[in-house]
Amino acid sequence: MNSVQKKQELQKIAQEVEKCQQCSLYKRATRGVSGEGNPDARMMFIGEGPGYWEDQKGIPFCGAAGKILDELLSTIGGSASGGQLIKFDRREVFIGNVIKHRPPDNRDPLPQEIEACRSWLDKQIEIINPEIIVTLGRFSMAKFLPEAKISRIHGQPQTIDFQGKKLVIMPMYHPAAGLRRGEILEDLRKDFLKLGKLLESSSKLEPSREQLSLI
Ligand code: SF4
């Protein structure tokens, strides 16, 4: 699938999410928040579910936690050919959530809601075909590493089989947790700094034109 086809398929998912009634969360939400970003992203960031501002605007991670995520993304660097530095922002990656409609009062998503919503995220992963998935928070981590404890394995990449392929999962805390606790924000900063090296060591390292234009 080329970039244009991928973009079209992701748009179709966003339209279908808008109409989805597979669980009851749509009833109290303003709109679905499917996800956004580069259809050819090498890295996907997956959080928990939309919060207040995401629900209002339809954009993932656009509130206070999103500001932290943007700041953390800007710290990712990698060497392109010639030793130049690749700088990242949300246009280079794809950002989504395990749950596409906001749970009331930002409560934790229920297991049956996560299961009902699973197919949308699975389809997005299949279309984008990323090399690395960064899970933000325990609900997203549990999708790939159900037995893991985030306090033990954050910042430590794990290779798993997913959809018949090898996939690197980088578990991290949710940026909202970093807003509440300074030591978690420090852990997030340290863990994000590892992503540049992880990308460099990835087999498909070839900076895109868009990435190079940002140097
Ligand atoms: S949260 Fe997911 S499964 Fe539930 S209605 Fe929204 S899109 Fe459908």
Tab-separated table of C-alpha atoms and ligand atoms in Angstrom:
chain	number	residue	atom	x	y	z
A	1	MET	CA	0.000	0.000	0.000
A	2	ASN	CA	1.432	3.409	-0.908
A	3	SER	CA	1.157	6.563	1.215
A	4	VAL	CA	-1.959	7.845	-0.550
A	5	GLN	CA	-3.767	4.522	-0.144
A	6	LYS	CA	-2.727	4.346	3.514
A	7	LYS	CA	-4.060	7.854	4.107
A	8	GLN	CA	-7.365	6.962	2.460
A	9	GLU	CA	-7.699	3.790	4.554
A	10	LEU	CA	-6.981	5.724	7.753
A	11	GLN	CA	-9.589	8.325	6.784
A	12	LYS	CA	-12.110	5.528	6.236
A	13	ILE	CA	-11.418	4.248	9.748
A	14	ALA	CA	-11.918	7.760	11.159
A	15	GLN	CA	-15.300	7.978	9.401
A	16	GLU	CA	-16.324	4.559	10.673
A	17	VAL	CA	-15.223	5.408	14.224
A	18	GLU	CA	-17.501	8.460	14.046
A	19	LYS	CA	-20.478	6.139	13.408
A	20	CYS	CA	-19.357	3.313	15.699
A	21	GLN	CA	-21.771	2.069	18.363
A	22	GLN	CA	-19.884	-1.089	19.359
A	23	CYS	CA	-19.859	0.047	22.995
A	24	SER	CA	-21.822	2.676	24.871
A	25	LEU	CA	-19.048	5.291	25.074
A	26	TYR	CA	-20.246	7.088	21.923
A	27	LYS	CA	-23.447	8.110	23.718
A	28	ARG	CA	-21.840	10.696	25.980
A	29	ALA	CA	-18.880	11.664	23.803
A	30	THR	CA	-18.865	14.716	21.519
A	31	ARG	CA	-17.011	12.950	18.726
A	32	GLY	CA	-14.700	10.051	17.988
A	33	VAL	CA	-10.967	10.612	18.149
A	34	SER	CA	-9.512	8.120	15.734
A	35	GLY	CA	-5.894	9.318	15.723
A	36	GLU	CA	-3.703	11.398	13.459
A	37	GLY	CA	-0.275	11.557	11.920
A	38	ASN	CA	1.978	10.230	9.211
A	39	PRO	CA	0.503	7.185	7.405
A	40	ASP	CA	4.089	5.991	6.831
A	41	ALA	CA	5.164	6.571	10.427
A	42	ARG	CA	7.993	4.428	11.695
A	43	MET	CA	6.749	5.030	15.229
A	44	MET	CA	3.217	4.965	16.616
A	45	PHE	CA	2.352	6.435	20.011
A	46	ILE	CA	-0.658	4.858	21.647
A	47	GLY	CA	-2.322	6.300	24.721
A	48	GLU	CA	-5.432	5.389	26.655
A	49	GLY	CA	-8.439	7.400	25.429
A	50	PRO	CA	-9.579	10.938	24.629
A	51	GLY	CA	-9.820	13.458	27.469
A	52	TYR	CA	-11.890	16.660	27.586
A	53	TRP	CA	-10.034	18.661	24.922
A	54	GLU	CA	-9.530	15.674	22.644
A	55	ASP	CA	-13.276	15.013	22.806
A	56	GLN	CA	-14.009	18.665	21.991
A	57	LYS	CA	-11.557	18.996	19.117
A	58	GLY	CA	-11.291	15.458	17.737
A	59	ILE	CA	-7.481	15.615	17.961
A	60	PRO	CA	-5.474	13.128	20.064
A	61	PHE	CA	-3.262	14.506	22.835
A	62	CYS	CA	-4.199	18.169	22.353
A	63	GLY	CA	-4.619	19.141	26.037
A	64	ALA	CA	-2.076	19.522	28.823
A	65	ALA	CA	-0.756	15.954	28.421
A	66	GLY	CA	-0.425	16.634	24.692
A	67	LYS	CA	1.838	19.606	25.385
A	68	ILE	CA	4.123	17.311	27.358
A	69	LEU	CA	4.042	14.773	24.529
A	70	ASP	CA	4.977	17.481	21.992
A	71	GLU	CA	7.859	18.601	24.184
A	72	LEU	CA	9.071	15.008	24.606
A	73	LEU	CA	8.797	14.348	20.861
A	74	SER	CA	11.037	17.326	20.174
A	75	THR	CA	13.786	15.672	22.219
A	76	ILE	CA	13.969	12.634	19.912
A	77	GLY	CA	16.971	12.834	17.644
A	78	GLY	CA	18.726	10.496	15.301
A	79	SER	CA	21.554	10.658	12.829
A	80	ALA	CA	20.681	10.954	9.181
A	81	SER	CA	23.222	10.436	6.420
A	82	GLY	CA	26.110	12.850	6.874
A	83	GLY	CA	25.664	12.785	10.655
A	84	GLN	CA	22.932	15.402	10.586
A	85	LEU	CA	20.309	15.364	13.287
A	86	ILE	CA	16.722	14.354	12.569
A	87	LYS	CA	14.258	16.336	14.678
A	88	PHE	CA	10.837	14.910	15.386
A	89	ASP	CA	7.414	16.333	15.945
A	90	ARG	CA	3.919	14.889	15.731
A	91	ARG	CA	3.867	15.134	11.920
A	92	GLU	CA	6.485	12.351	11.702
A	93	VAL	CA	4.684	9.877	13.945
A	94	PHE	CA	1.149	8.559	14.311
A	95	ILE	CA	-0.665	9.242	17.576
A	96	GLY	CA	-3.730	7.307	18.650
A	97	ASN	CA	-5.471	5.699	21.577
A	98	VAL	CA	-6.753	2.313	22.691
A	99	ILE	CA	-10.257	3.812	23.075
A	100	LYS	CA	-11.692	6.150	20.454
A	101	HIS	CA	-14.535	7.818	22.400
A	102	ARG	CA	-14.035	9.611	25.706
A	103	PRO	CA	-14.984	7.654	28.832
A	104	PRO	CA	-17.274	9.773	31.063
A	105	ASP	CA	-15.352	11.949	33.559
A	106	ASN	CA	-12.095	10.497	32.214
A	107	ARG	CA	-12.659	7.222	34.050
A	108	ASP	CA	-10.558	4.175	33.167
A	109	PRO	CA	-11.848	2.271	30.150
A	110	LEU	CA	-13.602	-1.010	30.992
A	111	PRO	CA	-12.240	-4.324	29.641
A	112	GLN	CA	-15.340	-4.791	27.441
A	113	GLU	CA	-14.892	-1.281	25.982
A	114	ILE	CA	-11.243	-1.980	25.169
A	115	GLU	CA	-12.238	-5.249	23.516
A	116	ALA	CA	-15.052	-3.578	21.544
A	117	CYS	CA	-12.650	-0.902	20.276
A	118	ARG	CA	-9.734	-3.241	19.573
A	119	SER	CA	-10.388	-3.745	15.865
A	120	TRP	CA	-9.977	-0.026	15.027
A	121	LEU	CA	-6.506	0.187	16.507
A	122	ASP	CA	-5.513	-3.183	15.041
A	123	LYS	CA	-6.516	-1.948	11.583
A	124	GLN	CA	-4.539	1.270	12.051
A	125	ILE	CA	-1.437	-0.718	13.036
A	126	GLU	CA	-1.875	-3.022	10.048
A	127	ILE	CA	-2.162	-0.064	7.632
A	128	ILE	CA	0.696	2.017	9.049
A	129	ASN	CA	2.938	-0.998	9.685
A	130	PRO	CA	5.238	0.824	12.150
A	131	GLU	CA	8.589	-0.476	13.315
A	132	ILE	CA	8.136	0.731	16.889
A	133	ILE	CA	5.044	1.229	19.027
A	134	VAL	CA	5.455	3.448	22.059
A	135	THR	CA	2.767	2.624	24.579
A	136	LEU	CA	1.792	5.520	26.816
A	137	GLY	CA	0.346	4.221	30.064
A	138	ARG	CA	-0.710	0.834	31.335
A	139	PHE	CA	-3.850	0.294	29.232
A	140	SER	CA	-1.950	0.643	26.011
A	141	MET	CA	0.973	-1.444	27.308
A	142	ALA	CA	-1.432	-4.208	28.386
A	143	LYS	CA	-2.607	-4.617	24.785
A	144	PHE	CA	0.839	-5.916	23.812
A	145	LEU	CA	2.380	-6.980	27.128
A	146	PRO	CA	-0.516	-8.119	29.313
A	147	GLU	CA	1.638	-9.471	32.146
A	148	ALA	CA	4.051	-6.532	32.389
A	149	LYS	CA	4.280	-3.927	35.159
A	150	ILE	CA	4.985	-0.468	33.833
A	151	SER	CA	7.135	0.551	36.809
A	152	ARG	CA	9.470	-2.380	36.001
A	153	ILE	CA	9.767	-2.207	32.232
A	154	HIS	CA	9.239	1.409	31.162
A	155	GLY	CA	11.992	2.518	28.816
A	156	GLN	CA	12.985	-1.060	27.974
A	157	PRO	CA	12.115	-2.085	24.404
A	158	GLN	CA	10.401	-5.454	24.000
A	159	THR	CA	10.176	-7.392	20.742
A	160	ILE	CA	6.896	-9.248	20.242
A	161	ASP	CA	5.032	-11.052	17.465
A	162	PHE	CA	2.010	-9.044	16.408
A	163	GLN	CA	-0.203	-9.589	13.369
A	164	GLY	CA	2.330	-12.167	12.173
A	165	LYS	CA	5.295	-9.760	12.290
A	166	LYS	CA	8.048	-8.729	14.690
A	167	LEU	CA	7.240	-5.458	16.397
A	168	VAL	CA	9.215	-3.449	18.949
A	169	ILE	CA	7.138	-2.182	21.862
A	170	MET	CA	8.589	0.624	23.977
A	171	PRO	CA	6.543	0.911	27.172
A	172	MET	CA	6.362	4.351	28.761
A	173	TYR	CA	4.317	6.165	31.356
A	174	HIS	CA	1.378	8.260	30.194
A	175	PRO	CA	2.319	11.956	29.877
A	176	ALA	CA	-0.664	12.833	32.137
A	177	ALA	CA	1.105	10.928	34.935
A	178	GLY	CA	4.131	13.143	34.304
A	179	LEU	CA	1.924	16.190	34.896
A	180	ARG	CA	1.031	14.911	38.337
A	181	ARG	CA	4.429	13.583	39.463
A	182	GLY	CA	7.794	15.149	38.732
A	183	GLU	CA	9.741	11.884	39.039
A	184	ILE	CA	7.565	10.285	36.352
A	185	LEU	CA	8.182	13.244	34.057
A	186	GLU	CA	11.912	12.679	34.570
A	187	ASP	CA	11.496	8.985	33.677
A	188	LEU	CA	9.555	9.991	30.556
A	189	ARG	CA	12.324	12.376	29.496
A	190	LYS	CA	14.993	9.695	29.955
A	191	ASP	CA	12.898	7.080	28.123
A	192	PHE	CA	12.204	9.386	25.169
A	193	LEU	CA	15.923	10.050	24.772
A	194	LYS	CA	16.347	6.328	24.022
A	195	LEU	CA	14.010	6.483	21.020
A	196	GLY	CA	16.536	8.109	18.693
A	197	LYS	CA	18.991	5.230	19.190
A	198	LEU	CA	16.203	2.700	18.890
A	199	LEU	CA	15.209	4.156	15.519
A	200	GLU	CA	18.818	4.162	14.369
A	201	SER	CA	19.217	0.507	15.241
A	202	SER	CA	15.986	-0.371	13.490
A	203	SER	CA	16.456	-2.278	10.254
A	204	LYS	CA	14.492	0.161	8.129
A	205	LEU	CA	16.404	3.350	9.035
A	206	GLU	CA	16.060	5.632	6.085
A	207	PRO	CA	15.043	9.181	6.939
A	208	SER	CA	12.093	10.422	4.905
A	209	ARG	CA	12.261	13.597	2.833
A	210	GLU	CA	9.916	15.231	5.332
A	211	GLN	CA	12.272	14.368	8.182
A	212	LEU	CA	15.298	15.670	6.313
A	213	SER	CA	13.472	18.904	5.493
A	214	LEU	CA	13.155	19.541	9.197
A	215	ILE	CA	16.877	19.400	9.867
B	1	SF4	S1	-15.119	3.648	22.048
B	1	SF4	FE1	-14.561	2.418	20.267
B	1	SF4	S2	-15.934	0.637	20.309
B	1	SF4	FE2	-16.800	2.204	21.660
B	1	SF4	S3	-18.227	3.305	20.352
B	1	SF4	FE3	-16.267	4.414	20.287
B	1	SF4	S4	-15.191	3.606	18.519
B	1	SF4	FE4	-16.855	2.192	18.987
